Short mmCIF file of C-alpha atoms and ligand atoms in Angstrom, two decimals:
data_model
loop_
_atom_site.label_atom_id
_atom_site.label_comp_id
_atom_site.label_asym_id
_atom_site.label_seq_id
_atom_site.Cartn_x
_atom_site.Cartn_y
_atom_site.Cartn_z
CA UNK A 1 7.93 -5.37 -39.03
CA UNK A 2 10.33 -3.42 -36.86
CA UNK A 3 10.10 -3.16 -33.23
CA UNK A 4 10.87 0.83 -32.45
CA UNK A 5 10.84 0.11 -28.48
CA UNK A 6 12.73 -2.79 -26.67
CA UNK A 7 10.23 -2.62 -23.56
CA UNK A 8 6.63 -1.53 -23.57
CA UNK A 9 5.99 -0.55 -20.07
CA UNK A 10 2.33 -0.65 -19.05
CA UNK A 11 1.90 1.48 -15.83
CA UNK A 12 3.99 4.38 -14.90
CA UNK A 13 3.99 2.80 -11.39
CA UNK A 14 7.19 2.42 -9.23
CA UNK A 15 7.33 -0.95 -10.65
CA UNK A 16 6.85 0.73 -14.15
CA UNK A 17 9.26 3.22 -13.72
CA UNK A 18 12.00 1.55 -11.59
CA UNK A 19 12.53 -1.14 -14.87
CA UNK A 20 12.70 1.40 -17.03
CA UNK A 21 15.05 3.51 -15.25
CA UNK A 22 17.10 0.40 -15.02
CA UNK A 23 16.36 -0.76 -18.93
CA UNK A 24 17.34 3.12 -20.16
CA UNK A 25 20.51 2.81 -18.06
CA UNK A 26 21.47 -0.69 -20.12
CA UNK A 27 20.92 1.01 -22.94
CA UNK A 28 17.49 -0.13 -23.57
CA UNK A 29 14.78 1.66 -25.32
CA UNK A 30 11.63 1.91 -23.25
CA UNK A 31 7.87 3.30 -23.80
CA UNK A 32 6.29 3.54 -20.81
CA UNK A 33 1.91 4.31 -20.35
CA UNK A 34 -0.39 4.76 -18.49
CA UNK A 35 -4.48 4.90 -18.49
CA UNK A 36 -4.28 7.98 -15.91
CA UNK A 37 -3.34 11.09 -16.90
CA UNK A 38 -0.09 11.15 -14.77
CA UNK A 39 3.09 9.43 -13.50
CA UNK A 40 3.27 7.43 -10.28
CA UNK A 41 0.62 5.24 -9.65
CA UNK A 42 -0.61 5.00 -6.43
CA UNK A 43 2.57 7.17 -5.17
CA UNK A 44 1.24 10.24 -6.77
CA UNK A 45 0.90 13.75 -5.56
CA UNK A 46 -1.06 16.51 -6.20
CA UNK A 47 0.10 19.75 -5.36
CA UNK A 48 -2.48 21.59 -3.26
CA UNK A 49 -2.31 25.22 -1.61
CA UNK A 50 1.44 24.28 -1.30
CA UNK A 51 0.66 20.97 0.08
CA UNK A 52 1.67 17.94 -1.55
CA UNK A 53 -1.57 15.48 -1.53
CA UNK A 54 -1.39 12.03 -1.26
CA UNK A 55 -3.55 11.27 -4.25
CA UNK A 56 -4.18 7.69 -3.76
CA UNK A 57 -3.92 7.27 -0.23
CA UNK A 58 -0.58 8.58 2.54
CA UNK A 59 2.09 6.76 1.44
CA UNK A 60 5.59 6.09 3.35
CA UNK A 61 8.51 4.49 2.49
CA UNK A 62 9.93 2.29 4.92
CA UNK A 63 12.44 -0.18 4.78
CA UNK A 64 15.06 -2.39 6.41
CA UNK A 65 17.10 -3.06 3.24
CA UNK A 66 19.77 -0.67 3.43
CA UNK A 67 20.09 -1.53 -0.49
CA UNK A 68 16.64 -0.33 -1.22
CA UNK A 69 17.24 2.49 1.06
CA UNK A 70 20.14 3.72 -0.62
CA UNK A 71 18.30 3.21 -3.90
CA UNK A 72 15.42 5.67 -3.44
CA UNK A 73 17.66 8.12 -1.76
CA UNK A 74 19.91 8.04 -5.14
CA UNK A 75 16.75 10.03 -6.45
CA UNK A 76 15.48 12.43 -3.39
CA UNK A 77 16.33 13.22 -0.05
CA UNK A 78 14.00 11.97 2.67
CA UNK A 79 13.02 13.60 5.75
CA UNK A 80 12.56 12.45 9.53
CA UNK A 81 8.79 11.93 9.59
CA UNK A 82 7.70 8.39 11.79
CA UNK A 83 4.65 7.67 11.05
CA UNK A 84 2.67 7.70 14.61
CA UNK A 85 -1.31 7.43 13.65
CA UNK A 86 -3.54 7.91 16.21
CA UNK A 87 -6.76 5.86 17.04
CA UNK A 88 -9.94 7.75 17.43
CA UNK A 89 -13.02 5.29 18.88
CA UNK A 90 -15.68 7.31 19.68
CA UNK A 91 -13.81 9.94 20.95
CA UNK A 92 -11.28 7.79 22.84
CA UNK A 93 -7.93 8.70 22.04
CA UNK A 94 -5.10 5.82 21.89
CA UNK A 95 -1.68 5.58 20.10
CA UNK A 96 -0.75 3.10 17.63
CA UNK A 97 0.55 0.85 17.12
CA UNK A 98 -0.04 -1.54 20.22
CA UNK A 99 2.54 -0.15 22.58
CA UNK A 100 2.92 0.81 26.14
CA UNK A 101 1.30 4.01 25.46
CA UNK A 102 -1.41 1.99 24.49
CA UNK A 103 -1.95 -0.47 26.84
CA UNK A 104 -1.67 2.25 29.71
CA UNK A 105 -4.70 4.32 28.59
CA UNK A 106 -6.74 1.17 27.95
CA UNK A 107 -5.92 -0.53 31.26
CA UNK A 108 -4.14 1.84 33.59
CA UNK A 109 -1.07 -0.86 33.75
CA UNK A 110 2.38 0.62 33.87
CA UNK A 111 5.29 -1.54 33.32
CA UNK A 112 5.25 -4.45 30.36
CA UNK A 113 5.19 -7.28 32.75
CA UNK A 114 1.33 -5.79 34.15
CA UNK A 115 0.63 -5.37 30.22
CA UNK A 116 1.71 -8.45 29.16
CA UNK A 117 -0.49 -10.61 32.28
CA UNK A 118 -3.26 -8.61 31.15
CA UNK A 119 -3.37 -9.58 27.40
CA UNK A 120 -2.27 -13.02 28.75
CA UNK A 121 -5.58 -13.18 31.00
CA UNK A 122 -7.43 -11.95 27.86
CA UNK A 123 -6.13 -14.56 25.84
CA UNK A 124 -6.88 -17.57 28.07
CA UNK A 125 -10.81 -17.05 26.81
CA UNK A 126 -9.80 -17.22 23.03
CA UNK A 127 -8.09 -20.73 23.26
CA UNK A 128 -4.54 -22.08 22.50
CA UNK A 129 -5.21 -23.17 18.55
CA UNK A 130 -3.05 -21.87 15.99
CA UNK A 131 -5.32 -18.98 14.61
CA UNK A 132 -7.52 -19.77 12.11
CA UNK A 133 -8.45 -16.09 11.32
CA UNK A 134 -7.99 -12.51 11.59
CA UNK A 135 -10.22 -12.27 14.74
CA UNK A 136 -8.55 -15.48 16.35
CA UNK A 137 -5.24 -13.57 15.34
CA UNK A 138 -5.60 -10.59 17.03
CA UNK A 139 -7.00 -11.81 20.05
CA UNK A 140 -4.01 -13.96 20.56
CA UNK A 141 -1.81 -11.28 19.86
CA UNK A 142 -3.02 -8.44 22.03
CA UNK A 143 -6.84 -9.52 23.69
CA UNK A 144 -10.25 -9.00 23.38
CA UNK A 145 -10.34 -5.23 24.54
CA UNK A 146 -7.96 -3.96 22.23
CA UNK A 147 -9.40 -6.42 19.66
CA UNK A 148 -13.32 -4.76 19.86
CA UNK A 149 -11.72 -1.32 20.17
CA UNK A 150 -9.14 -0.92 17.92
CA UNK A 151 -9.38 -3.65 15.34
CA UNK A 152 -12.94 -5.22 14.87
CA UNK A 153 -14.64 -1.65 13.28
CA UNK A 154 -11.64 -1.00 11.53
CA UNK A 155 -10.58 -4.09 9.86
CA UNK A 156 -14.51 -4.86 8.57
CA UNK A 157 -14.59 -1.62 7.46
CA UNK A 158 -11.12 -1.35 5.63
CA UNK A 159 -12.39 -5.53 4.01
CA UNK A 160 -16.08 -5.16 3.98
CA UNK A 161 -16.26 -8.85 5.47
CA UNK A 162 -16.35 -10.45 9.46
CA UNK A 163 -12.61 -10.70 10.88
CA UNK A 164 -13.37 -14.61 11.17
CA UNK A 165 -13.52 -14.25 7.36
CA UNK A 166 -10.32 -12.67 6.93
CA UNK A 167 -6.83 -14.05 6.58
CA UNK A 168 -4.86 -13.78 9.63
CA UNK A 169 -1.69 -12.45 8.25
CA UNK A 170 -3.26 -8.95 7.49
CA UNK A 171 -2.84 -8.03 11.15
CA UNK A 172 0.68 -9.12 11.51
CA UNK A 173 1.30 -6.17 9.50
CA UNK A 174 1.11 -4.39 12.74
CA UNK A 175 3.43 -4.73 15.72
CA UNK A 176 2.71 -5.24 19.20
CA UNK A 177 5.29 -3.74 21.50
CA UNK A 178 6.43 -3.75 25.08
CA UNK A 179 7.96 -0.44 25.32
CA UNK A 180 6.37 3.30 25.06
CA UNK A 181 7.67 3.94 21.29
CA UNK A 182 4.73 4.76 18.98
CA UNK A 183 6.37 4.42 15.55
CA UNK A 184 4.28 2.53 13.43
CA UNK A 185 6.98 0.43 11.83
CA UNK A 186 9.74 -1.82 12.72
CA UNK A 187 12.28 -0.53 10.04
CA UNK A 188 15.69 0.83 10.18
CA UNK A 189 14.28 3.19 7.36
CA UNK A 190 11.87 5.54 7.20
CA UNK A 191 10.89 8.50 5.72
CA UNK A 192 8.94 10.98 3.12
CA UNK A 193 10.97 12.08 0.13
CA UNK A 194 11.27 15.87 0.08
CA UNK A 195 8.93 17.72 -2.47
CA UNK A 196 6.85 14.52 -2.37
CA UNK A 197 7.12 11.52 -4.27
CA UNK A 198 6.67 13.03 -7.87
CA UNK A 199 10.17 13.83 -7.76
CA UNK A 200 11.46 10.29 -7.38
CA UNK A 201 9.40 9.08 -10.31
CA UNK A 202 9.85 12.39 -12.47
CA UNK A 203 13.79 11.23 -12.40
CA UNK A 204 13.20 7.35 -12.56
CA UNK A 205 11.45 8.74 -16.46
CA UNK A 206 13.49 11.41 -17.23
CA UNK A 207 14.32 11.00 -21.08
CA UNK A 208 11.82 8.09 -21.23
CA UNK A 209 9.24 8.49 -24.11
CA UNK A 210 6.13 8.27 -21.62
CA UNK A 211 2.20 8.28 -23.39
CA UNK A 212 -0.76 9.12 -20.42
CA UNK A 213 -4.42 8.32 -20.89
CA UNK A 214 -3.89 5.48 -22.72
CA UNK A 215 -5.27 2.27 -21.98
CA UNK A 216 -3.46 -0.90 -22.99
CA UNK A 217 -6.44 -3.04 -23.43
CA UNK A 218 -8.33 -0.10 -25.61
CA UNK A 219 -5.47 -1.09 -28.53
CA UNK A 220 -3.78 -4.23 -27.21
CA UNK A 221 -2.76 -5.11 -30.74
CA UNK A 222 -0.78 -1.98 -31.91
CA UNK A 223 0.82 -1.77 -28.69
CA UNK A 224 2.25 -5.29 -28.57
CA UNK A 225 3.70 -3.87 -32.07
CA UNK A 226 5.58 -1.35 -31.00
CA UNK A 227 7.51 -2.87 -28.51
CA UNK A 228 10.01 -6.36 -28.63
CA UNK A 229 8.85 -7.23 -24.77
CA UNK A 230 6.33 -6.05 -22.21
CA UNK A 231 6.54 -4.87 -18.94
CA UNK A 232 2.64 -5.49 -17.55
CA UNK A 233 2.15 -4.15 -13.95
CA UNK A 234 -2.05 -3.71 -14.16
CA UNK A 235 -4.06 -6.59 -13.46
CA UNK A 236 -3.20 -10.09 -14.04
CA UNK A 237 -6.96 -11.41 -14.70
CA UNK A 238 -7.97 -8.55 -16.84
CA UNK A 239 -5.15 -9.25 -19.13
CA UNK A 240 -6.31 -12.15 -19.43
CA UNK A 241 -9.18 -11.32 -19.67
CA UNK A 242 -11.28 -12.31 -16.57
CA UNK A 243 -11.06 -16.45 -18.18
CA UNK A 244 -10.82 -18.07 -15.35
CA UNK A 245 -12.74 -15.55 -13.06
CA UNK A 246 -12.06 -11.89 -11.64
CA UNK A 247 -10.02 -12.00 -8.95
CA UNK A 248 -11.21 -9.73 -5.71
CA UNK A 249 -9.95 -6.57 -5.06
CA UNK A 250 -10.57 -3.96 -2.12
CA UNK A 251 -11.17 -0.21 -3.52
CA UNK A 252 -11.25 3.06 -2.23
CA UNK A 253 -13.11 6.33 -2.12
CA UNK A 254 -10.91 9.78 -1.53
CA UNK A 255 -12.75 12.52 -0.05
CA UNK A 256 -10.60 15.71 -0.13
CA UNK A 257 -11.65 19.06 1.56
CA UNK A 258 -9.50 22.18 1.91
CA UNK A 259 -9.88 24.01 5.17
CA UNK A 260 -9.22 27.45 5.47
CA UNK A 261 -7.24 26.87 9.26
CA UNK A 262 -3.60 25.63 9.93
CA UNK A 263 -3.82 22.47 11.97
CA UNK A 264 -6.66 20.17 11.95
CA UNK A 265 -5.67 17.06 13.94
CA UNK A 266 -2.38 17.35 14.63
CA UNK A 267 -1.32 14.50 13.03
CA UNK A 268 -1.23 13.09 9.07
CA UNK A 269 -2.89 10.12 10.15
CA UNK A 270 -6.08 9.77 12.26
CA UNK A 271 -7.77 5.77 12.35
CA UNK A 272 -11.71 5.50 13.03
CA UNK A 273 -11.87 2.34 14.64
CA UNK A 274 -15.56 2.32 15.31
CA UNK A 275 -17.75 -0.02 13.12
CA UNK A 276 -20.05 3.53 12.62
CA UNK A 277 -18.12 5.89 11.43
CA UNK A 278 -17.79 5.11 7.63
CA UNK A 279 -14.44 6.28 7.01
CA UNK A 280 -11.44 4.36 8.43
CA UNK A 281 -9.11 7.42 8.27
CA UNK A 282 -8.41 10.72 8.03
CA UNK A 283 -5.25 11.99 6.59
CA UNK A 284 -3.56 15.50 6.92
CA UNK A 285 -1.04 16.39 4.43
CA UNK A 286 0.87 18.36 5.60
CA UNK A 287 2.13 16.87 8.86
CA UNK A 288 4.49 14.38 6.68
CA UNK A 289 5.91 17.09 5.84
CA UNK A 290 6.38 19.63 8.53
CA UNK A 291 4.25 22.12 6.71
CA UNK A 292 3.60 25.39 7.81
CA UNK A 293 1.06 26.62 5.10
CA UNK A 294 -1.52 28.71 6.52
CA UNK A 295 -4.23 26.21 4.71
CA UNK A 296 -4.92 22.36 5.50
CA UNK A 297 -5.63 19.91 3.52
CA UNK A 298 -7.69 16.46 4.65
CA UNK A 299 -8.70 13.17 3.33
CA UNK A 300 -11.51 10.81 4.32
CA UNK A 301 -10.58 7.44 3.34
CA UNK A 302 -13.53 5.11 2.26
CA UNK A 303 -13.66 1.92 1.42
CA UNK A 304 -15.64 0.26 -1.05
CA UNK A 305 -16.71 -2.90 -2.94
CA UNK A 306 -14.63 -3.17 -5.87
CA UNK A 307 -16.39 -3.33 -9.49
CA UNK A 308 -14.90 -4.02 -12.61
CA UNK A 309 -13.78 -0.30 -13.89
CA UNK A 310 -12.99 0.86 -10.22
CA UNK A 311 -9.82 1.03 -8.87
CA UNK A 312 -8.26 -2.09 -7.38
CA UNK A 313 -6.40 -0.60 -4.60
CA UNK A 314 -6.03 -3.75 -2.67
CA UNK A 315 -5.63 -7.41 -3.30
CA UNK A 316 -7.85 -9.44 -0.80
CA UNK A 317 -5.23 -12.89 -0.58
CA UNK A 318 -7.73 -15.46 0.59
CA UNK A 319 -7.83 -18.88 -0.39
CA UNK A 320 -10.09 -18.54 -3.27
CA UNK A 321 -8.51 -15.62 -4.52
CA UNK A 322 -5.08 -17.47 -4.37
CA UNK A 323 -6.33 -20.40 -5.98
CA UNK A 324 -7.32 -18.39 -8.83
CA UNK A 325 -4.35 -16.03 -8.76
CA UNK A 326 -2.10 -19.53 -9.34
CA UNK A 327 -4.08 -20.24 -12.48
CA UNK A 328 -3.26 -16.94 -13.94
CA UNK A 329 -0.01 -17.49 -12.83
CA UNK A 330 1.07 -20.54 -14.75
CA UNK A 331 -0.86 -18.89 -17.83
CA UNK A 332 1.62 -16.20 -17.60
CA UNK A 333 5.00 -18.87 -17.75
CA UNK A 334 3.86 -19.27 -21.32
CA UNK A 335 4.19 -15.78 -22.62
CA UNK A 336 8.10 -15.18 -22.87
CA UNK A 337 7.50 -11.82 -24.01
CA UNK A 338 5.70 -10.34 -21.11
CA UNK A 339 7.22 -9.65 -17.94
CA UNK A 340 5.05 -9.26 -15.24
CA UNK A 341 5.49 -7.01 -11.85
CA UNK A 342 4.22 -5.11 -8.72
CA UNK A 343 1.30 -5.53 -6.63
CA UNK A 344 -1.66 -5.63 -9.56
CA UNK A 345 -0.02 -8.51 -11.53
CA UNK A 346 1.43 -10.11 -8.34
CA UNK A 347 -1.80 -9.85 -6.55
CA UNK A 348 0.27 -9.71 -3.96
CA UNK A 349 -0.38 -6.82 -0.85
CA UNK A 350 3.20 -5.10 -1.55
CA UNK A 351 5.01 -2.00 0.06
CA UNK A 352 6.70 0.62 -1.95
CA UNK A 353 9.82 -1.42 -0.86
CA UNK A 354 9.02 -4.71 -1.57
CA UNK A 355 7.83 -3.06 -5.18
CA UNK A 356 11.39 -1.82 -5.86
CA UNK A 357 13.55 -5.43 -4.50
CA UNK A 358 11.17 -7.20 -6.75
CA UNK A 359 11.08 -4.36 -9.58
CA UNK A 360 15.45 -4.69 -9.09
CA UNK A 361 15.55 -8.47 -8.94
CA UNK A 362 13.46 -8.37 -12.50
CA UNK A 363 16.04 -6.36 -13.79
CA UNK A 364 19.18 -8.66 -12.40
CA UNK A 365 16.86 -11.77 -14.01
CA UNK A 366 16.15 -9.92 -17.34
CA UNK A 367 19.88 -8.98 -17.95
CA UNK A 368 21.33 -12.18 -16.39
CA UNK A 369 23.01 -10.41 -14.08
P1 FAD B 401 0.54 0.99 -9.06
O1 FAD B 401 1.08 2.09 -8.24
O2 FAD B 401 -0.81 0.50 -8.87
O3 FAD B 401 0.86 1.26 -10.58
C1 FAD B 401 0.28 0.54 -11.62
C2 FAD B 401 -0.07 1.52 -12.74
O4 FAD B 401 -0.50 0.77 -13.87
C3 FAD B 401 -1.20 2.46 -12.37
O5 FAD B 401 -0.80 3.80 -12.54
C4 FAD B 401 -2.32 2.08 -13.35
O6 FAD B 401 -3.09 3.18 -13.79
C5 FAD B 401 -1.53 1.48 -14.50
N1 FAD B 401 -2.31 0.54 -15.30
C6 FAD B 401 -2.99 -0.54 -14.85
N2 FAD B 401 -3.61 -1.15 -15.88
C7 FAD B 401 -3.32 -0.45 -16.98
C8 FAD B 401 -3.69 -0.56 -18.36
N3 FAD B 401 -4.48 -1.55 -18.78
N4 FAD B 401 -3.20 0.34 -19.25
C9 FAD B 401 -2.42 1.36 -18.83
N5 FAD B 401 -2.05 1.52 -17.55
C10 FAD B 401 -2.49 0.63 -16.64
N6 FAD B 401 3.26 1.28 0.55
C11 FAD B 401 4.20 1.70 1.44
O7 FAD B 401 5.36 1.29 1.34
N7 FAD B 401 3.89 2.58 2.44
C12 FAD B 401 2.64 3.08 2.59
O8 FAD B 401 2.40 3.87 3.50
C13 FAD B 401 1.63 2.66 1.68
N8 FAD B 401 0.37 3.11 1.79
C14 FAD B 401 -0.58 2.71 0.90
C15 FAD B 401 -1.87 3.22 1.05
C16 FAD B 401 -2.86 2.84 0.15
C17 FAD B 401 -4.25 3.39 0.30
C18 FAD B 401 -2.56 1.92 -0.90
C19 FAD B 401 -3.61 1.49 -1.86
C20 FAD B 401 -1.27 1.41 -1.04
C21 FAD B 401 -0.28 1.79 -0.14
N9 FAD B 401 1.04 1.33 -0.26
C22 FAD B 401 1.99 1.74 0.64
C23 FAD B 401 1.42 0.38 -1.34
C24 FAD B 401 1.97 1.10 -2.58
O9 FAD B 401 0.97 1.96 -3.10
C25 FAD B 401 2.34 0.07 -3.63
O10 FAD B 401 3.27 -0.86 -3.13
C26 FAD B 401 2.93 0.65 -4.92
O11 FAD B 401 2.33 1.85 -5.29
C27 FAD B 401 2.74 -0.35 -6.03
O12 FAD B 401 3.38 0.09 -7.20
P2 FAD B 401 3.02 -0.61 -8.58
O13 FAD B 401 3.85 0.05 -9.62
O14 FAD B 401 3.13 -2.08 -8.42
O15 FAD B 401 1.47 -0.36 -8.79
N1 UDP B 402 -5.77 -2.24 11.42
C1 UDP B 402 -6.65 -2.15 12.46
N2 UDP B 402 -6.77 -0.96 13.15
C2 UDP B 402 -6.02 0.11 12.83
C3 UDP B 402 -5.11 0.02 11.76
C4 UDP B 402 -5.01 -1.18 11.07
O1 UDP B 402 -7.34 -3.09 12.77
O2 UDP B 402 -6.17 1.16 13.48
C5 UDP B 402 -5.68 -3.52 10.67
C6 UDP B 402 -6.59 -3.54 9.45
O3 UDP B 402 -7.09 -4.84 9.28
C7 UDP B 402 -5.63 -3.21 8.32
C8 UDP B 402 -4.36 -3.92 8.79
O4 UDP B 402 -4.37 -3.75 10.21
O5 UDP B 402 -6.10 -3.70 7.08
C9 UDP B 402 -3.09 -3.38 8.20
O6 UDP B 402 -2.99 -2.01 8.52
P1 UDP B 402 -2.10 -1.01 7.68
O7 UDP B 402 -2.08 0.30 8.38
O8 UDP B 402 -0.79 -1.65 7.41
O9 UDP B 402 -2.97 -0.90 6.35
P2 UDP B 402 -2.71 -0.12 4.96
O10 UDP B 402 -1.96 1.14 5.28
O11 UDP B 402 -1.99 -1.07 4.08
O12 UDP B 402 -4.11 0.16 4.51
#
């Protein structure tokens, strides 16, 4: 039986759509679905009162790969925004990440060498070990004050689990800083593509046969028909279905309110760092933006347990889940005809950039180039 398709792509993901983008340009014939009902993934945006929502979570690309820069910008032009969040714990106002700006308002300490004896002090009572754990992490990095404050509520919130529970590279997300500079990254590159991030992934498809609300695992069969490979980027356990065990994830619950007034925080993103609030963040729209839209449009950010059927925004990398995620792993070496990519089949805790160097490097491998 003929194969109409060259590549099935299952998830219209940047992962999903940056292969086939690449595929259609080599000539390739590509299908790509999805079980939602539109393109993106987790980069998609709704448009709102003229306000383009962050659908699943405020996303922004940042990068230090001027390849990957240059990449994305071959599809949209992206503007200045930094992303600056701002801490709220119980009213207590601090910038982020863990800068000079912060340290003053905690401590009252002025120049980095007064900053850096006072997390130094704070340090001495947490030991010299290499950190075992999230909470051993932090406190070496930055103390116990700005550990209870800023990081304890938050992170057992955002995990659902103690910090001495967690994996300790989580936090090194975050920098720590000895100046007064409050952008949230490192990068070179940063920004949020103009008109939102639809229209990067409407041109990565353009003139690709694309089939929403379809599941892959609803007709696994008939799909594997149509297609000589396969491009999976959903879940590595469920397609194999869950044999050696379900792997964790972390998920999330959007809350989205309109508000009838122009400026609500004065910022897109707001952190609750305090255990009792039960949202770890508030988002505002259109701040990464620069809107001016006489409307506003928030988002409460709650976590949640992950069951089977919910999304599985986040992989939780501990050492079971690893263990388990290396089974799956050597299962998939066996099946030549499926190529598997991005952050659900990785299980790995990717950014939009590391989705599109791993999404490119896929490409290089599949056409030997
Ligand atoms: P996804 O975007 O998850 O796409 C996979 C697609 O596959 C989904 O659309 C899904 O519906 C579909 N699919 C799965 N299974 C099936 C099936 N069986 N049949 C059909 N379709 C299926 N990165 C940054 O760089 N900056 C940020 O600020 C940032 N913020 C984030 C905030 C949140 C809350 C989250 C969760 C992630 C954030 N990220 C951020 C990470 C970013 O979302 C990911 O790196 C990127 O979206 C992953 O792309 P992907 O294509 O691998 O996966
Ligand atoms: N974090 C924290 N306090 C904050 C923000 C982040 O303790 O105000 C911790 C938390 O554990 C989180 C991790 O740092 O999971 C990484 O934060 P990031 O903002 O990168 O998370 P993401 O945007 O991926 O959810």
């Amino acid at each position: 039986m003929s194969k109409s398709y060259d590549y099935l792509i299952v998830g219209a993901g940047l992962f999903g759509a940056t292969f086939a983008y690449e595929a259609k340009k080599r000539g390739k014939k590509c299908l790509v679905t999805d079980r939602r009902g539109q393109i993106g993934g987790n980069l998609y945006c709704e448009p709102v009162e003229g306000i383009n929502v962050h659908a699943y979570g405020a996303h922004i690309f940042h990068t230090s790969n001027k390849k990957i820069w240059d990449y994305v910008n071959q599809f949209a032009e992206f503007n200045r925004y930094t992303n600056s969040p701002i801490a709220n714990y119980h009213g207590e106002i601090y910038n982020l990440p863990f800068n000079m700006n912060t340290f003053n308002k905690l401590w009252g300490v002025i120049t980095p060498e007064q900053a850096q004896q006072k997390i130094a002090e704070q340090r001495q009572h947490a030991g010299t070990g290499e950190p075992a754990n999230l909470e051993e992490q932090a406190i070496s990095l930055i103390g116990q004050d700005i550990y209870e404050k800023l990081i304890k509520g938050y992170t057992e919130k955002q995990w659902g689990r103690a910090c001495t529970d967690l994996p300790a590279f989580i936090i090194k997300r975050l920098p720590v800083r000895f100046t007064y500079d409050n952008n949230y990254f490192n990068d070179k590159y940063q920004g949020i593509p103009e008109g939102g991030y639809n229209v990067i992934i409407e041109k990565m498809l353009a003139g690709i046969d694309v089939q929403l609300g379809v599941d892959f695992f609803q007709s696994r069969e008939n799909w594997l028909k149509k297609a000589k490979k396969v491009v999976f980027t959903g879940m590595i356990d469920e397609f194999y279905n869950y044999q050696f065990g379900q792997l964790g994830y972390r998920s999330l619950r959007f809350e989205h309110e309109i508000l009838d007034i122009e400026n609500f925080q004065g910022n897109a993103v707001v952190n609750y760092t305090d255990r009792e609030t039960p949202f770890t963040r508030i988002i505002e729209h259109k701040h990464f933006e620069f809107g001016t839209q006489p409307k506003t449009v928030v988002t409460r950010e709650y976590p949640v347990d992950w069951v089977k059927g919910d999304e599985p925004y986040y992989p939780i990398n501990d050492e079971q889940n690893e263990t388990l995620f290396k089974q799956y792993k050597t299962l998939a070496q066996y099946d030549q005809n499926i190529i598997f990519g991005g952050r659900l089949a990785d299980y790995k805790y990717y950014d939009m950039h590391h989705v599109v160097y791993h999404a490119l490097e896929t490409v290089a491998q599949e056409f030997g180039e």
